[in-house]
mmCIF file of C-alpha atoms and ligand atoms in Angstrom:
data_model
loop_
_atom_site.group_PDB
_atom_site.id
_atom_site.type_symbol
_atom_site.label_atom_id
_atom_site.label_comp_id
_atom_site.label_asym_id
_atom_site.label_seq_id
_atom_site.Cartn_x
_atom_site.Cartn_y
_atom_site.Cartn_z
ATOM 1 C CA MET A 699 7.579 -22.183 -17.641
ATOM 2 C CA LYS A 700 5.330 -21.370 -14.371
ATOM 3 C CA THR A 701 6.278 -17.807 -13.684
ATOM 4 C CA TYR A 702 5.823 -15.584 -10.773
ATOM 5 C CA ASN A 703 5.577 -11.774 -10.101
ATOM 6 C CA PHE A 704 7.762 -10.374 -7.505
ATOM 7 C CA SER A 705 6.800 -6.765 -8.806
ATOM 8 C CA ALA A 706 6.702 -3.981 -5.762
ATOM 9 C CA GLY A 707 4.056 -2.088 -7.829
ATOM 10 C CA PRO A 708 2.128 -2.794 -10.191
ATOM 11 C CA GLY A 709 2.081 -6.155 -8.342
ATOM 12 C CA VAL A 710 0.624 -9.451 -8.532
ATOM 13 C CA MET A 711 -2.969 -9.807 -8.977
ATOM 14 C CA PRO A 712 -5.102 -12.603 -8.123
ATOM 15 C CA GLU A 713 -5.205 -14.650 -11.184
ATOM 16 C CA GLU A 714 -9.283 -15.751 -10.997
ATOM 17 C CA VAL A 715 -9.312 -11.778 -11.419
ATOM 18 C CA ILE A 716 -7.350 -11.795 -14.558
ATOM 19 C CA THR A 717 -9.317 -14.343 -15.812
ATOM 20 C CA GLN A 718 -12.846 -12.107 -14.971
ATOM 21 C CA ILE A 719 -11.399 -8.691 -16.410
ATOM 22 C CA THR A 720 -10.182 -10.519 -19.703
ATOM 23 C CA GLN A 721 -13.703 -11.994 -20.032
ATOM 24 C CA ALA A 722 -15.293 -8.121 -18.973
ATOM 25 C CA PHE A 723 -13.398 -6.947 -21.678
ATOM 26 C CA GLU A 724 -14.839 -8.565 -24.766
ATOM 27 C CA THR A 725 -18.219 -6.614 -25.392
ATOM 28 C CA ASN A 726 -21.008 -7.371 -23.248
ATOM 29 C CA ALA A 727 -23.890 -9.521 -25.312
ATOM 30 C CA HIS A 728 -26.555 -7.589 -23.553
ATOM 31 C CA THR A 729 -25.016 -4.247 -22.990
ATOM 32 C CA HIS A 730 -23.153 -4.050 -26.094
ATOM 33 C CA MET A 731 -20.223 -2.734 -24.380
ATOM 34 C CA SER A 732 -16.791 -3.819 -23.039
ATOM 35 C CA ILE A 733 -16.480 -2.758 -19.498
ATOM 36 C CA ILE A 734 -13.527 -0.459 -20.841
ATOM 37 C CA GLU A 735 -16.615 1.343 -22.276
ATOM 38 C CA ILE A 736 -18.819 1.947 -19.861
ATOM 39 C CA SER A 737 -20.361 5.149 -18.423
ATOM 40 C CA HIS A 738 -19.776 6.158 -14.538
ATOM 41 C CA ARG A 739 -23.090 7.423 -14.925
ATOM 42 C CA SER A 740 -24.421 3.754 -15.914
ATOM 43 C CA LYS A 741 -26.179 1.383 -13.475
ATOM 44 C CA GLN A 742 -23.893 -1.440 -14.011
ATOM 45 C CA PHE A 743 -21.139 1.028 -12.559
ATOM 46 C CA GLN A 744 -23.319 2.521 -9.670
ATOM 47 C CA THR A 745 -23.410 -1.003 -8.454
ATOM 48 C CA ILE A 746 -19.591 -1.770 -8.988
ATOM 49 C CA ILE A 747 -18.328 1.534 -6.663
ATOM 50 C CA THR A 748 -21.376 1.151 -4.231
ATOM 51 C CA GLY A 749 -20.347 -2.735 -4.108
ATOM 52 C CA ALA A 750 -16.644 -1.853 -3.801
ATOM 53 C CA GLU A 751 -17.353 0.708 -0.705
ATOM 54 C CA LYS A 752 -19.248 -1.790 1.001
ATOM 55 C CA LYS A 753 -16.793 -4.622 0.807
ATOM 56 C CA LEU A 754 -14.032 -2.176 1.294
ATOM 57 C CA ARG A 755 -15.926 -1.051 4.881
ATOM 58 C CA GLU A 756 -16.662 -4.761 5.720
ATOM 59 C CA LEU A 757 -13.023 -5.862 5.088
ATOM 60 C CA MET A 758 -11.344 -3.166 7.432
ATOM 61 C CA HIS A 759 -14.639 -2.937 9.774
ATOM 62 C CA ILE A 760 -14.503 1.000 8.697
ATOM 63 C CA SER A 761 -17.194 2.541 11.253
ATOM 64 C CA ASP A 762 -19.692 5.398 9.466
ATOM 65 C CA GLU A 763 -17.455 8.006 11.230
ATOM 66 C CA TYR A 764 -15.120 7.639 8.095
ATOM 67 C CA ALA A 765 -15.446 8.277 4.754
ATOM 68 C CA VAL A 766 -14.182 6.348 2.033
ATOM 69 C CA VAL A 767 -13.223 7.977 -0.978
ATOM 70 C CA PHE A 768 -11.689 6.536 -4.711
ATOM 71 C CA LEU A 769 -9.561 9.180 -6.238
ATOM 72 C CA GLN A 770 -7.263 9.076 -8.691
ATOM 73 C CA GLY A 771 -3.230 10.305 -8.534
ATOM 74 C CA GLY A 772 -1.834 7.504 -6.730
ATOM 75 C CA GLY A 773 -0.590 7.358 -3.329
ATOM 76 C CA SER A 774 1.773 10.592 -4.463
ATOM 77 C CA THR A 775 -1.345 13.031 -4.681
ATOM 78 C CA GLN A 776 -2.074 12.142 -1.436
ATOM 79 C CA PHE A 777 0.838 13.581 -0.228
ATOM 80 C CA GLU A 778 -0.909 16.944 -1.407
ATOM 81 C CA MET A 779 -4.100 16.537 -0.484
ATOM 82 C CA ILE A 780 -3.659 15.437 2.951
ATOM 83 C CA PRO A 781 -1.708 18.314 3.800
ATOM 84 C CA LEU A 782 -4.077 21.076 1.905
ATOM 85 C CA ASN A 783 -7.187 19.354 4.215
ATOM 86 C CA PHE A 784 -5.725 19.071 7.095
ATOM 87 C CA ALA A 785 -2.460 21.130 7.740
ATOM 88 C CA THR A 786 -4.665 24.117 8.326
ATOM 89 C CA LYS A 787 -4.202 25.140 11.790
ATOM 90 C CA HIS A 788 -0.290 25.223 12.719
ATOM 91 C CA HIS A 789 1.018 24.299 9.062
ATOM 92 C CA ASN A 790 3.474 22.302 11.053
ATOM 93 C CA ILE A 791 3.275 18.400 10.004
ATOM 94 C CA ALA A 792 5.200 15.688 12.077
ATOM 95 C CA LEU A 793 6.290 12.905 10.512
ATOM 96 C CA LEU A 794 8.564 9.692 11.210
ATOM 97 C CA ASP A 795 11.007 9.273 8.641
ATOM 98 C CA SER A 796 10.681 5.375 7.979
ATOM 99 C CA GLY A 797 11.982 5.484 4.534
ATOM 100 C CA ASN A 798 11.780 6.984 0.682
ATOM 101 C CA PHE A 799 7.985 7.146 1.116
ATOM 102 C CA ALA A 800 8.325 9.164 4.152
ATOM 103 C CA GLU A 801 10.745 12.009 2.240
ATOM 104 C CA LYS A 802 8.550 11.962 -0.514
ATOM 105 C CA ALA A 803 5.340 13.224 1.662
ATOM 106 C CA ALA A 804 7.642 15.649 3.859
ATOM 107 C CA GLU A 805 8.849 17.390 0.738
ATOM 108 C CA ALA A 806 5.341 17.151 -0.691
ATOM 109 C CA ALA A 807 4.098 19.294 2.366
ATOM 110 C CA LYS A 808 6.838 21.577 2.581
ATOM 111 C CA GLN A 809 6.454 22.623 -1.091
ATOM 112 C CA LEU A 810 2.793 23.841 -0.278
ATOM 113 C CA GLY A 811 4.287 26.079 2.636
ATOM 114 C CA ASN A 812 4.228 23.887 5.592
ATOM 115 C CA LYS A 813 6.977 23.192 8.126
ATOM 116 C CA VAL A 814 7.459 19.499 8.310
ATOM 117 C CA THR A 815 8.879 18.131 11.606
ATOM 118 C CA ILE A 816 10.980 14.904 11.657
ATOM 119 C CA LEU A 817 10.429 13.813 15.015
ATOM 120 C CA ASN A 818 13.031 11.077 14.265
ATOM 121 C CA SER A 819 14.535 9.182 11.620
ATOM 122 C CA THR A 820 16.091 5.895 10.489
ATOM 123 C CA LYS A 821 17.961 7.230 7.604
ATOM 124 C CA ASP A 822 21.590 6.536 9.116
ATOM 125 C CA LYS A 823 20.891 2.655 9.765
ATOM 126 C CA HIS A 824 19.385 2.528 6.127
ATOM 127 C CA TYR A 825 15.831 2.518 7.145
ATOM 128 C CA GLN A 826 16.399 -1.107 8.248
ATOM 129 C CA LYS A 827 14.540 0.244 11.971
ATOM 130 C CA LEU A 828 12.057 1.551 12.388
ATOM 131 C CA PRO A 829 11.907 5.097 13.926
ATOM 132 C CA LEU A 830 10.285 5.321 17.552
ATOM 133 C CA LEU A 831 8.327 8.317 18.578
ATOM 134 C CA PRO A 832 9.661 10.375 21.090
ATOM 135 C CA ASP A 833 8.363 10.933 24.694
ATOM 136 C CA ASN A 834 8.443 14.536 24.702
ATOM 137 C CA PHE A 835 5.976 14.768 21.067
ATOM 138 C CA ASP A 836 3.974 17.699 21.862
ATOM 139 C CA ALA A 837 0.837 16.658 20.048
ATOM 140 C CA THR A 838 -0.638 20.024 20.283
ATOM 141 C CA SER A 839 1.721 22.286 17.972
ATOM 142 C CA ALA A 840 1.556 19.736 14.881
ATOM 143 C CA ASP A 841 -1.732 19.261 12.632
ATOM 144 C CA TYR A 842 -0.851 15.529 12.654
ATOM 145 C CA LEU A 843 1.678 13.114 12.544
ATOM 146 C CA HIS A 844 2.263 11.223 9.230
ATOM 147 C CA ILE A 845 3.603 7.931 9.038
ATOM 148 C CA VAL A 846 3.784 5.214 6.521
ATOM 149 C CA THR A 847 2.791 1.976 7.601
ATOM 150 C CA ASN A 848 5.121 -0.466 5.205
ATOM 151 C CA ASN A 849 7.810 0.857 3.506
ATOM 152 C CA THR A 850 7.869 -1.065 0.074
ATOM 153 C CA ILE A 851 11.664 0.050 -0.536
ATOM 154 C CA GLU A 852 13.217 -0.489 2.236
ATOM 155 C CA GLY A 853 11.317 -3.530 4.056
ATOM 156 C CA ALA A 854 10.494 -2.363 7.815
ATOM 157 C CA THR A 855 6.692 -2.012 8.742
ATOM 158 C CA PHE A 856 4.645 -0.745 11.481
ATOM 159 C CA HIS A 857 2.511 -3.082 12.034
ATOM 160 C CA GLN A 858 -0.878 -2.667 14.363
ATOM 161 C CA ASN A 859 1.192 -3.865 17.656
ATOM 162 C CA ASN A 860 4.072 -1.729 17.252
ATOM 163 C CA LEU A 861 2.036 1.715 15.685
ATOM 164 C CA PRO A 862 3.373 4.827 17.303
ATOM 165 C CA LYS A 863 0.563 5.858 20.024
ATOM 166 C CA THR A 864 0.251 9.754 19.794
ATOM 167 C CA ALA A 865 -2.619 12.005 21.282
ATOM 168 C CA GLY A 866 -3.149 13.876 18.557
ATOM 169 C CA ARG A 867 -4.214 12.875 14.964
ATOM 170 C CA LEU A 868 -2.965 10.345 12.827
ATOM 171 C CA VAL A 869 -2.471 9.695 9.099
ATOM 172 C CA ALA A 870 -1.029 6.841 7.489
ATOM 173 C CA ASP A 871 0.194 5.400 4.019
ATOM 174 C CA MET A 872 -0.841 2.265 3.855
ATOM 175 C CA SER A 873 -0.005 1.969 -0.163
ATOM 176 C CA SER A 874 1.375 -1.673 0.093
ATOM 177 C CA ASN A 875 0.050 -3.001 2.912
ATOM 178 C CA ILE A 876 -3.318 -2.553 3.197
ATOM 179 C CA LEU A 877 -6.022 -5.285 3.300
ATOM 180 C CA ALA A 878 -2.648 -7.538 4.155
ATOM 181 C CA GLU A 879 -2.349 -7.412 8.026
ATOM 182 C CA PRO A 880 -5.137 -6.059 10.441
ATOM 183 C CA TYR A 881 -5.291 -2.615 11.626
ATOM 184 C CA ASN A 882 -8.079 -0.720 13.730
ATOM 185 C CA VAL A 883 -9.175 2.297 11.572
ATOM 186 C CA SER A 884 -10.091 3.677 14.286
ATOM 187 C CA ASP A 885 -6.610 4.382 15.438
ATOM 188 C CA PHE A 886 -6.678 6.318 12.728
ATOM 189 C CA ASP A 887 -8.205 9.732 11.424
ATOM 190 C CA ALA A 888 -6.967 9.289 7.310
ATOM 191 C CA ILE A 889 -5.677 6.062 5.918
ATOM 192 C CA PHE A 890 -4.778 6.274 2.036
ATOM 193 C CA ALA A 891 -3.526 3.742 -0.474
ATOM 194 C CA GLY A 892 -2.737 3.771 -4.020
ATOM 195 C CA GLY A 893 -4.391 0.591 -5.745
ATOM 196 C CA GLN A 894 -1.621 -0.683 -7.355
ATOM 197 C CA LYS A 895 0.402 -2.495 -4.539
ATOM 198 C CA ASN A 896 -2.538 -4.758 -2.775
ATOM 199 C CA LEU A 897 -6.084 -3.679 -4.103
ATOM 200 C CA GLY A 898 -5.984 -3.929 -7.806
ATOM 201 C CA PRO A 899 -4.580 -2.209 -10.833
ATOM 202 C CA ALA A 900 -2.783 1.516 -10.979
ATOM 203 C CA GLY A 901 -5.463 4.331 -10.997
ATOM 204 C CA VAL A 902 -7.368 4.010 -8.465
ATOM 205 C CA THR A 903 -6.581 5.531 -5.233
ATOM 206 C CA VAL A 904 -8.526 4.818 -1.543
ATOM 207 C CA ALA A 905 -8.954 7.243 0.851
ATOM 208 C CA ILE A 906 -10.634 6.971 4.115
ATOM 209 C CA ILE A 907 -11.170 9.776 6.169
ATOM 210 C CA LYS A 908 -12.717 10.848 9.508
ATOM 211 C CA LYS A 909 -15.633 13.021 8.770
ATOM 212 C CA SER A 910 -15.777 15.143 11.941
ATOM 213 C CA TRP A 911 -12.313 15.949 11.321
ATOM 214 C CA LEU A 912 -13.003 17.405 7.861
ATOM 215 C CA THR A 913 -15.540 19.487 9.125
ATOM 216 C CA GLU A 914 -12.950 21.189 11.208
ATOM 217 C CA GLN A 915 -10.984 22.638 8.459
ATOM 218 C CA ASP A 916 -10.618 25.822 6.866
ATOM 219 C CA LEU A 917 -9.955 25.348 3.168
ATOM 220 C CA THR A 918 -9.832 28.984 1.828
ATOM 221 C CA GLY A 919 -7.592 28.832 -1.217
ATOM 222 C CA VAL A 920 -7.924 24.837 -1.597
ATOM 223 C CA GLY A 921 -9.056 24.046 -5.083
ATOM 224 C CA PRO A 922 -12.295 21.663 -5.894
ATOM 225 C CA MET A 923 -10.267 18.734 -6.693
ATOM 226 C CA MET A 924 -8.126 19.064 -3.598
ATOM 227 C CA ARG A 925 -11.259 19.252 -1.184
ATOM 228 C CA TYR A 926 -11.909 15.364 0.122
ATOM 229 C CA GLN A 927 -15.670 16.836 0.811
ATOM 230 C CA ASN A 928 -16.030 17.453 -2.762
ATOM 231 C CA HIS A 929 -15.440 13.787 -3.657
ATOM 232 C CA ILE A 930 -17.106 12.294 -0.736
ATOM 233 C CA ASP A 931 -20.343 14.488 -1.499
ATOM 234 C CA LYS A 932 -20.397 12.770 -4.954
ATOM 235 C CA GLN A 933 -19.753 9.334 -4.042
ATOM 236 C CA SER A 934 -16.285 9.676 -5.936
ATOM 237 C CA MET A 935 -17.865 10.721 -8.621
ATOM 238 C CA TYR A 936 -17.003 14.923 -8.532
ATOM 239 C CA ASN A 937 -15.586 14.231 -11.766
ATOM 240 C CA THR A 938 -15.196 11.256 -14.147
ATOM 241 C CA PRO A 939 -13.549 8.297 -11.672
ATOM 242 C CA PRO A 940 -11.181 5.583 -12.845
ATOM 243 C CA VAL A 941 -14.012 3.167 -13.857
ATOM 244 C CA PHE A 942 -11.999 0.409 -14.938
ATOM 245 C CA ALA A 943 -9.398 0.311 -12.090
ATOM 246 C CA ILE A 944 -12.216 0.973 -9.489
ATOM 247 C CA TYR A 945 -14.092 -2.273 -11.294
ATOM 248 C CA ALA A 946 -10.827 -4.380 -11.008
ATOM 249 C CA LEU A 947 -10.764 -3.440 -7.334
ATOM 250 C CA ASN A 948 -14.219 -4.633 -6.837
ATOM 251 C CA LEU A 949 -13.370 -8.118 -8.288
ATOM 252 C CA VAL A 950 -10.100 -8.104 -5.885
ATOM 253 C CA LEU A 951 -12.491 -7.429 -3.057
ATOM 254 C CA ASP A 952 -14.531 -9.886 -4.402
ATOM 255 C CA TRP A 953 -11.707 -12.173 -4.054
ATOM 256 C CA VAL A 954 -10.648 -11.379 -0.646
ATOM 257 C CA ILE A 955 -13.413 -12.154 0.847
ATOM 258 C CA GLN A 956 -14.454 -15.367 -0.711
ATOM 259 C CA GLN A 957 -10.791 -16.579 0.625
ATOM 260 C CA GLY A 958 -11.408 -15.375 4.073
ATOM 261 C CA GLY A 959 -11.425 -11.471 4.297
ATOM 262 C CA VAL A 960 -8.272 -10.099 5.958
ATOM 263 C CA THR A 961 -8.182 -12.509 9.026
ATOM 264 C CA GLU A 962 -7.130 -15.242 6.327
ATOM 265 C CA MET A 963 -4.805 -12.848 4.181
ATOM 266 C CA TYR A 964 -2.719 -12.169 7.314
ATOM 267 C CA ARG A 965 -2.441 -15.646 8.353
ATOM 268 C CA ARG A 966 -1.488 -16.628 4.570
ATOM 269 C CA ASN A 967 1.157 -13.661 4.429
ATOM 270 C CA LEU A 968 2.441 -14.245 8.099
ATOM 271 C CA GLU A 969 3.058 -18.233 6.187
ATOM 272 C CA LYS A 970 5.051 -16.901 3.291
ATOM 273 C CA ALA A 971 7.022 -14.459 4.882
ATOM 274 C CA ALA A 972 7.955 -16.463 8.030
ATOM 275 C CA ARG A 973 9.323 -19.398 5.014
ATOM 276 C CA LEU A 974 11.299 -16.931 3.319
ATOM 277 C CA TYR A 975 13.034 -15.263 6.403
ATOM 278 C CA ALA A 976 13.639 -18.324 8.025
ATOM 279 C CA TYR A 977 15.572 -19.404 4.974
ATOM 280 C CA LEU A 978 17.317 -16.205 4.454
ATOM 281 C CA ASP A 979 17.899 -16.052 8.215
ATOM 282 C CA GLN A 980 19.618 -19.376 8.355
ATOM 283 C CA SER A 981 21.300 -19.067 4.822
ATOM 284 C CA GLU A 982 25.034 -17.950 5.220
ATOM 285 C CA PHE A 983 24.911 -16.676 1.381
ATOM 286 C CA TYR A 984 22.130 -14.009 2.073
ATOM 287 C CA THR A 985 21.290 -11.927 4.555
ATOM 288 C CA ALA A 986 17.919 -9.979 5.562
ATOM 289 C CA PRO A 987 18.807 -6.773 6.999
ATOM 290 C CA VAL A 988 15.506 -5.353 8.524
ATOM 291 C CA GLU A 989 15.117 -5.795 12.443
ATOM 292 C CA VAL A 990 13.402 -9.038 13.031
ATOM 293 C CA SER A 991 10.021 -7.012 14.838
ATOM 294 C CA ALA A 992 9.818 -4.588 11.992
ATOM 295 C CA ARG A 993 9.941 -6.823 8.869
ATOM 296 C CA SER A 994 7.536 -6.291 6.155
ATOM 297 C CA LEU A 995 5.175 -9.152 5.413
ATOM 298 C CA THR A 996 4.623 -7.778 2.152
ATOM 299 C CA ASN A 997 8.301 -6.136 0.648
ATOM 300 C CA ILE A 998 10.941 -9.013 1.843
ATOM 301 C CA VAL A 999 14.553 -6.875 1.475
ATOM 302 C CA PHE A 1000 17.454 -9.276 1.284
ATOM 303 C CA THR A 1001 21.078 -8.981 -0.398
ATOM 304 C CA THR A 1002 24.428 -11.394 -0.388
ATOM 305 C CA GLY A 1003 26.079 -8.158 0.605
ATOM 306 C CA ASP A 1004 27.592 -7.778 -3.096
ATOM 307 C CA LEU A 1005 25.190 -5.737 -5.182
ATOM 308 C CA GLU A 1006 26.712 -6.526 -8.380
ATOM 309 C CA GLN A 1007 26.655 -10.450 -7.865
ATOM 310 C CA ASP A 1008 22.670 -9.603 -6.700
ATOM 311 C CA LYS A 1009 22.182 -7.881 -10.036
ATOM 312 C CA VAL A 1010 23.563 -10.645 -12.076
ATOM 313 C CA ILE A 1011 21.449 -13.575 -9.519
ATOM 314 C CA ALA A 1012 17.710 -11.137 -9.659
ATOM 315 C CA LYS A 1013 18.744 -11.574 -14.026
ATOM 316 C CA GLN A 1014 19.570 -15.344 -13.730
ATOM 317 C CA ALA A 1015 16.135 -15.540 -11.600
ATOM 318 C CA THR A 1016 14.066 -13.714 -14.808
ATOM 319 C CA GLU A 1017 15.564 -16.852 -16.673
ATOM 320 C CA ALA A 1018 14.247 -18.800 -14.662
ATOM 321 C CA GLY A 1019 10.694 -17.295 -14.105
ATOM 322 C CA LEU A 1020 10.969 -14.998 -11.124
ATOM 323 C CA PHE A 1021 10.376 -11.648 -12.266
ATOM 324 C CA ASN A 1022 11.372 -8.308 -10.866
ATOM 325 C CA LEU A 1023 13.398 -9.264 -7.662
ATOM 326 C CA ASN A 1024 15.735 -5.885 -8.176
ATOM 327 C CA GLY A 1025 15.733 -4.165 -5.058
ATOM 328 C CA HIS A 1026 14.395 -0.674 -5.713
ATOM 329 C CA ARG A 1027 16.891 1.838 -7.744
ATOM 330 C CA SER A 1028 18.062 3.410 -4.624
ATOM 331 C CA VAL A 1029 18.756 0.149 -2.283
ATOM 332 C CA GLY A 1030 19.388 -2.379 -4.793
ATOM 333 C CA GLY A 1031 19.798 -6.509 -3.818
ATOM 334 C CA PHE A 1032 16.449 -8.223 -3.965
ATOM 335 C CA ARG A 1033 13.017 -7.305 -2.938
ATOM 336 C CA ALA A 1034 10.200 -9.755 -3.504
ATOM 337 C CA SER A 1035 6.781 -7.908 -2.883
ATOM 338 C CA LEU A 1036 4.677 -11.023 -1.249
ATOM 339 C CA TYR A 1037 1.362 -9.159 -1.567
ATOM 340 C CA ASN A 1038 -2.098 -11.258 -1.013
ATOM 341 C CA ALA A 1039 -2.317 -12.277 -4.614
ATOM 342 C CA GLN A 1040 1.142 -13.993 -4.206
ATOM 343 C CA PRO A 1041 0.745 -17.813 -3.830
ATOM 344 C CA MET A 1042 2.770 -19.995 -0.996
ATOM 345 C CA SER A 1043 4.214 -21.590 -4.371
ATOM 346 C CA ALA A 1044 5.780 -18.258 -5.663
ATOM 347 C CA VAL A 1045 7.770 -18.107 -2.440
ATOM 348 C CA ASP A 1046 8.576 -22.018 -2.391
ATOM 349 C CA ALA A 1047 9.787 -21.333 -6.206
ATOM 350 C CA LEU A 1048 12.143 -18.606 -4.812
ATOM 351 C CA ILE A 1049 13.579 -20.280 -2.024
ATOM 352 C CA ALA A 1050 14.414 -23.178 -4.460
ATOM 353 C CA PHE A 1051 15.915 -20.865 -6.900
ATOM 354 C CA LEU A 1052 17.644 -18.850 -4.098
ATOM 355 C CA GLN A 1053 19.202 -22.394 -2.444
ATOM 356 C CA LYS A 1054 20.559 -23.364 -6.138
ATOM 357 C CA VAL A 1055 22.401 -20.330 -6.270
ATOM 358 C CA GLU A 1056 23.484 -20.705 -2.829
ATOM 359 C CA GLN A 1057 25.001 -24.273 -3.491
ATOM 360 C CA GLN A 1058 26.916 -23.196 -6.291
ATOM 361 C CA ALA A 1059 28.340 -20.133 -5.157
HETATM 362 C C1 PLP B 2597 4.100 3.178 -3.950
HETATM 363 C C2 PLP B 2597 3.650 3.947 -2.685
HETATM 364 C C3 PLP B 2597 3.577 5.255 -2.642
HETATM 365 C C4 PLP B 2597 3.554 5.919 -4.292
HETATM 366 O O1 PLP B 2597 2.571 6.007 -5.173
HETATM 367 P P1 PLP B 2597 1.859 6.268 -6.250
HETATM 368 O O2 PLP B 2597 0.454 5.879 -6.852
HETATM 369 O O3 PLP B 2597 3.515 5.733 -6.964
HETATM 370 O O4 PLP B 2597 2.069 7.630 -6.214
HETATM 371 C C5 PLP B 2597 3.199 6.221 -2.100
HETATM 372 N N1 PLP B 2597 3.527 5.449 -0.772
HETATM 373 C C6 PLP B 2597 4.005 3.810 -0.385
HETATM 374 C C7 PLP B 2597 3.959 3.430 0.543
HETATM 375 C C8 PLP B 2597 3.969 3.578 -1.413
HETATM 376 O O5 PLP B 2597 4.248 2.105 -1.744
#
């Protein structure tokens, strides 16, 4: 039975990359080592990590004004590193509350002693709409504005064409839609993304940081591992980096380039998402509740309106080879994650399954 993985994270990886990784796990006849046991100081890994940075720069058109680093600790550690490095003047972070991961970032920044000003929230709308930036936002009173481009759990997205326009600094959590659709890196002062949604396996986190912004900061009291500058100065080898995760990430970047880059990923993602939303929108059994202009391309949220029934259907889906369709435990319903590596055939199989259930209902 052909199976598909709709998990929100760790998510589906390209089949070709899984094959390459499988081979690399075997002890290499020339190096006498498996990929999992190579040194981060080896020539082999130097080529991998410099290649990964170069490819990410090429794919996202990242200029020399920005540093690119590969870190550990996931997106969640960035919820702390970002304020430690950048909330140094006002200790006030402006934030648009568009979902669970925005709330978590706010909570982390607060626990570090900062003030977090929630400029707008769509919590009372179950995050099915995007919070807009109020016209009277005074960017000079906050160190930066924090947004989550793609709300992995609730399914609303600040696409490039509906990004909030601030006169101040802008930080984006792109964990679940980096490389899935185009963004102008120059519109941001810092971008971060955990690896396991769209970039590769868990264990590596990408941070893209405007260098000139870093040099303005007084980091007294900030420990060495929390300072971006230390990681930048050592080319992501201030301490032992997640060698295997970076190796796999590098292969995923090769794959994205071979497929035609972000332009092609975006074209495919638009097509995949459009096909699924079109089915859901005409269905009288399922609804996709997120407002149309903000709909995620990577995390498609829907429900029959009966959360218990949704659970039963998600279980039947598993038996049909369609895995991990349950919505996040905080939301319920269904969530189909259509990351870059998700083929169109997965969407077709999902629609065929949902149709069958609908007809029997
Ligand atoms: C998954 C996710 C996170 C958390 O990532 P971890 O790697 O689990 O810390 C943060 N933000 C967004 C948008 C996510 O999707």
